[in-house]
PDB file of C-alpha atoms in Angstrom:
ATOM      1  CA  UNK Y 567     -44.176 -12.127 -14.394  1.00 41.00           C
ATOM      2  CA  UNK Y 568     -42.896  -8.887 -15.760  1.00 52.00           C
ATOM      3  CA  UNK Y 569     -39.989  -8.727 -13.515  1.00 55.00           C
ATOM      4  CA  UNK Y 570     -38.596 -11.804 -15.141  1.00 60.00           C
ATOM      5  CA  UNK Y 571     -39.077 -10.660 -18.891  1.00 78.00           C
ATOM      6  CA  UNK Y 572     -36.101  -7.974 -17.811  1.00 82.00           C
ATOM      7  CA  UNK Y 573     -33.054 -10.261 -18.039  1.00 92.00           C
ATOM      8  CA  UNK Y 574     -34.382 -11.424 -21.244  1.00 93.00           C
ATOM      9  CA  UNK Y 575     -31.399 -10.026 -23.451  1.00 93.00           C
ATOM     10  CA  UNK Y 576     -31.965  -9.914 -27.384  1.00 92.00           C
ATOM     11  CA  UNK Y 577     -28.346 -10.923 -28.317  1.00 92.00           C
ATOM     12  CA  UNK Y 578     -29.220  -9.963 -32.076  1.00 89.00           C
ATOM     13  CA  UNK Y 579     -28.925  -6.275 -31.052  1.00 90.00           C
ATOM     14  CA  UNK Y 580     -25.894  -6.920 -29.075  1.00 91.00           C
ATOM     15  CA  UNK Y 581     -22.839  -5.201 -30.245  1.00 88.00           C
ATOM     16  CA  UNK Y 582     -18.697  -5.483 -29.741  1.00 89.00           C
ATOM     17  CA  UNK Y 583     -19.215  -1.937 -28.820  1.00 90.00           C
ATOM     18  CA  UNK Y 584     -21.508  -3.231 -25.701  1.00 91.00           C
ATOM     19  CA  UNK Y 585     -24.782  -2.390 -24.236  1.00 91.00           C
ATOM     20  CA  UNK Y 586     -24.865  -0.965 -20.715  1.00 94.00           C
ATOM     21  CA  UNK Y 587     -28.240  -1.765 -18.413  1.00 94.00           C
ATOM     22  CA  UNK Y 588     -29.555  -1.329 -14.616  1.00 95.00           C
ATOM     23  CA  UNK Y 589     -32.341  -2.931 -12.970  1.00 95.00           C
ATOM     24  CA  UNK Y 590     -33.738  -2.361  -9.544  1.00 96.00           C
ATOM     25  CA  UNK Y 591     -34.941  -5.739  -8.874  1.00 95.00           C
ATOM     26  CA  UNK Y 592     -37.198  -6.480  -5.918  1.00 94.00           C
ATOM     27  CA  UNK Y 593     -38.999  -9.069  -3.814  1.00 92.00           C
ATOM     28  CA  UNK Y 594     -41.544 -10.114  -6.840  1.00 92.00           C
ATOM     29  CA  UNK Y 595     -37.984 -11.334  -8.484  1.00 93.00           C
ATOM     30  CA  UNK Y 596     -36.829 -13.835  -5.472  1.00 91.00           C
ATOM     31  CA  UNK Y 597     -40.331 -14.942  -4.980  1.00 89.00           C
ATOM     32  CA  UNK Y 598     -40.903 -16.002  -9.117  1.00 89.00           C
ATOM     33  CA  UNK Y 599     -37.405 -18.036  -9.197  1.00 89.00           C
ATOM     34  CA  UNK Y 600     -37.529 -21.850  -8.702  1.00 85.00           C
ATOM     35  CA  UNK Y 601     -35.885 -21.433  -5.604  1.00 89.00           C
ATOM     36  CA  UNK Y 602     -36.096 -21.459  -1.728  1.00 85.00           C
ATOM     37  CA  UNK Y 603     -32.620 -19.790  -0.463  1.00 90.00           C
ATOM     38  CA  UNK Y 604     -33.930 -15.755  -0.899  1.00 93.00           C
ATOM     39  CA  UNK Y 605     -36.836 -15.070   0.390  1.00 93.00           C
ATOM     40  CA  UNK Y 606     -36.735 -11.187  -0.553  1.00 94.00           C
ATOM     41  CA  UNK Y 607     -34.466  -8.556  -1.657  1.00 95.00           C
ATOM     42  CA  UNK Y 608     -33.742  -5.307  -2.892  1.00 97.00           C
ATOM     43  CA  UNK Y 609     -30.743  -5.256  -5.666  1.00 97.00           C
ATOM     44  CA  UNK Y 610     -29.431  -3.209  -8.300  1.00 98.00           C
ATOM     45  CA  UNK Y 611     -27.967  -4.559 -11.039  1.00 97.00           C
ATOM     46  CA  UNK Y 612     -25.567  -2.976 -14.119  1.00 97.00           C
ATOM     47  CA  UNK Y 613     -25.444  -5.246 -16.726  1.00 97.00           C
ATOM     48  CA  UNK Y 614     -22.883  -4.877 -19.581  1.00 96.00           C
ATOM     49  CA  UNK Y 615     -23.146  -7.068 -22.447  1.00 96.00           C
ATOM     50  CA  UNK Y 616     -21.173  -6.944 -25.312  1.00 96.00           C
ATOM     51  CA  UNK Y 617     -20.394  -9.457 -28.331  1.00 93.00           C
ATOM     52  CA  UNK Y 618     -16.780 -10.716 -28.372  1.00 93.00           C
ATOM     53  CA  UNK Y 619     -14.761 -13.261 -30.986  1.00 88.00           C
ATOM     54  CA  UNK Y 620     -16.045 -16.590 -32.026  1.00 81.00           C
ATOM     55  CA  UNK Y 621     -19.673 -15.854 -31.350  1.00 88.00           C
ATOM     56  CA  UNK Y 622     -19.089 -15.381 -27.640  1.00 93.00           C
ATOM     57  CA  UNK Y 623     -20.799 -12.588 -25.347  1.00 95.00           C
ATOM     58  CA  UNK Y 624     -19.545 -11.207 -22.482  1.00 96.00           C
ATOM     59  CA  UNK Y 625     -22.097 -10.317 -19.408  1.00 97.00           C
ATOM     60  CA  UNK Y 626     -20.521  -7.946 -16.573  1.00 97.00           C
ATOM     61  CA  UNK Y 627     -22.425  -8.080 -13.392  1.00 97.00           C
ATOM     62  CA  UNK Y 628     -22.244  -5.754 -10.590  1.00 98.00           C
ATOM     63  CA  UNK Y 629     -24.696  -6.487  -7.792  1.00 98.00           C
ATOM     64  CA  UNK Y 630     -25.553  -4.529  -4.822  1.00 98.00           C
ATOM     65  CA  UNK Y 631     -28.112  -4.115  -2.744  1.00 97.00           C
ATOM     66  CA  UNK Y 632     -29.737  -6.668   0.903  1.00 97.00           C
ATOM     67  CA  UNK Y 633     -31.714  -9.786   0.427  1.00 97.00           C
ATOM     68  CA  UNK Y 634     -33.594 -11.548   2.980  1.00 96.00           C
ATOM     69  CA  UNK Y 635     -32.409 -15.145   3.646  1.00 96.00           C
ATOM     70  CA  UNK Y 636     -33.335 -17.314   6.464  1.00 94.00           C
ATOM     71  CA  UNK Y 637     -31.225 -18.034   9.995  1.00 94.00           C
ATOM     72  CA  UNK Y 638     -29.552 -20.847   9.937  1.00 90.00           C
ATOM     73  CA  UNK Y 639     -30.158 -20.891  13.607  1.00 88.00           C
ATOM     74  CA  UNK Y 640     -33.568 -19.232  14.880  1.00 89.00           C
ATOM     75  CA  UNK Y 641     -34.865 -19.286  11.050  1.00 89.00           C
ATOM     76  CA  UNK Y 642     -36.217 -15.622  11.359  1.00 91.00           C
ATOM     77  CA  UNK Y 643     -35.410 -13.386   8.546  1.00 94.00           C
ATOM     78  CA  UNK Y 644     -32.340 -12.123   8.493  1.00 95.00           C
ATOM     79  CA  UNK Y 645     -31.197  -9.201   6.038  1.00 96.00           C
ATOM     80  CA  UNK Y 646     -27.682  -9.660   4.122  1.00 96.00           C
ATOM     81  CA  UNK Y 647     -26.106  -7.297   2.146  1.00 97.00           C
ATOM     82  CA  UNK Y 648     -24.729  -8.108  -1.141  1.00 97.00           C
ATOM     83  CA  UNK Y 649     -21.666  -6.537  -3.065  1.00 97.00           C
ATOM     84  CA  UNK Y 650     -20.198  -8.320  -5.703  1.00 97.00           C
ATOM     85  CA  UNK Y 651     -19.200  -8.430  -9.211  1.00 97.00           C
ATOM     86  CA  UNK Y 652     -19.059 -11.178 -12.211  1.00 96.00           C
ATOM     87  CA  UNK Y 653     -18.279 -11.410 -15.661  1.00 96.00           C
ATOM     88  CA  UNK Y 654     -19.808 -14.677 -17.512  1.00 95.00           C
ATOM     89  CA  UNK Y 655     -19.129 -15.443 -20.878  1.00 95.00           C
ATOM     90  CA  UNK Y 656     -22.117 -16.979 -23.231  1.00 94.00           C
ATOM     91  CA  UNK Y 657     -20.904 -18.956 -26.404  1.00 93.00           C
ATOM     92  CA  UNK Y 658     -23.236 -20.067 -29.461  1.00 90.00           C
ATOM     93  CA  UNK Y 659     -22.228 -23.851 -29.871  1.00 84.00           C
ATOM     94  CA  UNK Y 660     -24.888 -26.822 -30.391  1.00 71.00           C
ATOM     95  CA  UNK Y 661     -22.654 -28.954 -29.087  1.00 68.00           C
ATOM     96  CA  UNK Y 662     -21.379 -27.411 -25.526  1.00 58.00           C
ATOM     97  CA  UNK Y 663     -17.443 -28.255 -24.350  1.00 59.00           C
ATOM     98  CA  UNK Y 664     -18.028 -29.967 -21.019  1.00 56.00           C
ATOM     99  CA  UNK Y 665     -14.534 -28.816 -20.576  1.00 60.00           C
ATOM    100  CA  UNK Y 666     -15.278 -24.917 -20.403  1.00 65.00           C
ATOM    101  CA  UNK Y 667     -16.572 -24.049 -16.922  1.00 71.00           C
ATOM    102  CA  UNK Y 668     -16.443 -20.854 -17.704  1.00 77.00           C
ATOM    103  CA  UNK Y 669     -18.420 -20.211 -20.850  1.00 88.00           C
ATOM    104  CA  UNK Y 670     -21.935 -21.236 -20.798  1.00 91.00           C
ATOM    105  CA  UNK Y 671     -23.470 -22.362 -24.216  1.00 91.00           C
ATOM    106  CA  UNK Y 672     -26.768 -21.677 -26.151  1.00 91.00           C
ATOM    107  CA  UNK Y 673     -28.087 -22.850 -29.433  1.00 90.00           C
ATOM    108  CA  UNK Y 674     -27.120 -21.454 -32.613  1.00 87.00           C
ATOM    109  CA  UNK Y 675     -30.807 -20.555 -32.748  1.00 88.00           C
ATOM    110  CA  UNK Y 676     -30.885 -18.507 -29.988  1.00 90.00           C
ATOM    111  CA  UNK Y 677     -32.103 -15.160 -29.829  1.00 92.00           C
ATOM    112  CA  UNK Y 678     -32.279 -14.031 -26.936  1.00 94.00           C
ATOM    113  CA  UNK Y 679     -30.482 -15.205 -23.209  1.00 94.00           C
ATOM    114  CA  UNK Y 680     -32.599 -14.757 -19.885  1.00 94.00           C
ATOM    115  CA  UNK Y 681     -29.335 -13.960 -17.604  1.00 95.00           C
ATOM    116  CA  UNK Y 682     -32.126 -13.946 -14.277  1.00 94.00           C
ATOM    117  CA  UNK Y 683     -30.799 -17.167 -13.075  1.00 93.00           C
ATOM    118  CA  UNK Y 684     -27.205 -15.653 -13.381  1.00 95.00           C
ATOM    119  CA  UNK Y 685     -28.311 -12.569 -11.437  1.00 96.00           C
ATOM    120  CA  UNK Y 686     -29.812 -15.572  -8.614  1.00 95.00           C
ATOM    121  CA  UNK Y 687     -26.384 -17.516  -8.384  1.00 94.00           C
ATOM    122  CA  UNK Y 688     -24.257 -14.626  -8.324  1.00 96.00           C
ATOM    123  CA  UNK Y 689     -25.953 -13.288  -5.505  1.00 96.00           C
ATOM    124  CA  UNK Y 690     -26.471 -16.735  -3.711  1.00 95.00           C
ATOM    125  CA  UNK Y 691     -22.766 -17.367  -3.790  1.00 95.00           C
ATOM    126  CA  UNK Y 692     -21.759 -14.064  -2.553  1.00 96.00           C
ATOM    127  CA  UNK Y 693     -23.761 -14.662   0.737  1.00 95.00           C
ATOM    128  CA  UNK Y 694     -21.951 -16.020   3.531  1.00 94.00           C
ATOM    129  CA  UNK Y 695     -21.861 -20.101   3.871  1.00 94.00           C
ATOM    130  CA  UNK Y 696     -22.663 -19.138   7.302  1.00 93.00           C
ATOM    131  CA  UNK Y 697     -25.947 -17.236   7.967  1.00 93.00           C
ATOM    132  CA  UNK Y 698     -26.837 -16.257  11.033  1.00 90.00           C
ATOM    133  CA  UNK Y 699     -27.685 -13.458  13.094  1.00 89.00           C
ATOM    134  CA  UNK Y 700     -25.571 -12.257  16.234  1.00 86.00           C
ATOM    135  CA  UNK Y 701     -26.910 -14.508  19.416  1.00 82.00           C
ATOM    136  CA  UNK Y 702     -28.239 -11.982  20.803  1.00 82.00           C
ATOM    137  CA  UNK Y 703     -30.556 -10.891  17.830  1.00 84.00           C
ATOM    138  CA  UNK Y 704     -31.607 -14.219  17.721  1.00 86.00           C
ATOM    139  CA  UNK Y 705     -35.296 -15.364  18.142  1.00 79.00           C
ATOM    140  CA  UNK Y 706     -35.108 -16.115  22.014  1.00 81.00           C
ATOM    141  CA  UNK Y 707     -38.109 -18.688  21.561  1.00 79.00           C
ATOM    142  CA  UNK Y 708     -36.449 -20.673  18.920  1.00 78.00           C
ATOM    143  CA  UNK Y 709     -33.198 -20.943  21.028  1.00 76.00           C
ATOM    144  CA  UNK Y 710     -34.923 -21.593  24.177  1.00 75.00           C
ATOM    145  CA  UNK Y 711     -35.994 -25.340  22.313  1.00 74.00           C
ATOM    146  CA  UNK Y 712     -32.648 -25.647  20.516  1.00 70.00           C
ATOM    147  CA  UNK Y 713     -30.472 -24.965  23.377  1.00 64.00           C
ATOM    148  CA  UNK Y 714     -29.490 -27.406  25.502  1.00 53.00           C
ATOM    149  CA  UNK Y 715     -28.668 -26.333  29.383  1.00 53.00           C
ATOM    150  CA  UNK Y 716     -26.231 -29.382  30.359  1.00 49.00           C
ATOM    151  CA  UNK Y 717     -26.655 -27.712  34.362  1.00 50.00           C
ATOM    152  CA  UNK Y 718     -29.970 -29.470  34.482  1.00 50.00           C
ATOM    153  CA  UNK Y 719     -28.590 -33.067  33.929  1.00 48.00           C
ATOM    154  CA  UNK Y 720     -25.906 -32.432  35.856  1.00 48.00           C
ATOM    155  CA  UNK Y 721     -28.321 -31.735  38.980  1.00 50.00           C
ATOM    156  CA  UNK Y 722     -30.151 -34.990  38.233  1.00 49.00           C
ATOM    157  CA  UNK Y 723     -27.078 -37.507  38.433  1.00 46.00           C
TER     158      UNK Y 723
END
């Protein structure tokens, strides 16, 4: 569970002067996330943090790197490559303004902020609604059941 003790970020040592951090994060990181959408991957991450007005922090994201998600049509594996950058802002407030959808809020308590599930939406919505692999990469089993061949039918009436 290493892996997921990265992202932890101790926002006590955070400064308005910013912190500047890269990860390599790997398979063992999909696989330990309550989710089903990445199988796999291979990412690097920079990660700038920094402590802004009104006890705000502001993350930077850049991703890059492939993950492994599956067909939508042969379900194979199918290998995506990911690009994409994000800022997020994270706000100390007990009491969080439904309002803001773009700040999220932690306790006042709060020490530290585990940004992994950030790093797992950002890349999940930078993948393509869509994901499939061209036809003819396709697993030719799996479309042999799925397809339909309307000749056949047509030969029977």
């Amino acid at each position: 569970m290493e892996c997921m003790d990265l992202l932890k970020i101790n926002l006590t040592k955070v400064t308005s002067e910013g912190t500047n951090l890269s990860f390599d994060l790997h398979d063992d990181f999909f696989q330990h996330l309550e989710q089903e959408e990445i199988k796999a991957g291979n990412i690097h991450l920079d990660l700038s943090v920094r402590e802004a007005a009104g006890e705000t922090f502001i993350f930077k994201f850049s991703i890059r790197g492939t993950v492994i998600v599956e067909c939508d049509r042969c379900l194979d594996d199918l290998a995506l490559d990911v690009d994409v950058e994000e800022t997020i802002k994270v706000r100390y407030d007990d009491e969080s303004d439904s309002s803001a959808d773009d700040i999220k809020f932690i306790s006042k308590n709060t020490t530290t902020y585990d940004a992994s599930w950030d790093v797992y939406e950002i890349v999940e919505l930078a993948l393509p609604f869509q994901r499939t692999h061209a036809i003819e990469d396709c697993n030719e089993d799996m479309l042999n059941h799925i397809c339909y061949d309307d000749t056949e039918e047509d030969e029977i009436d």
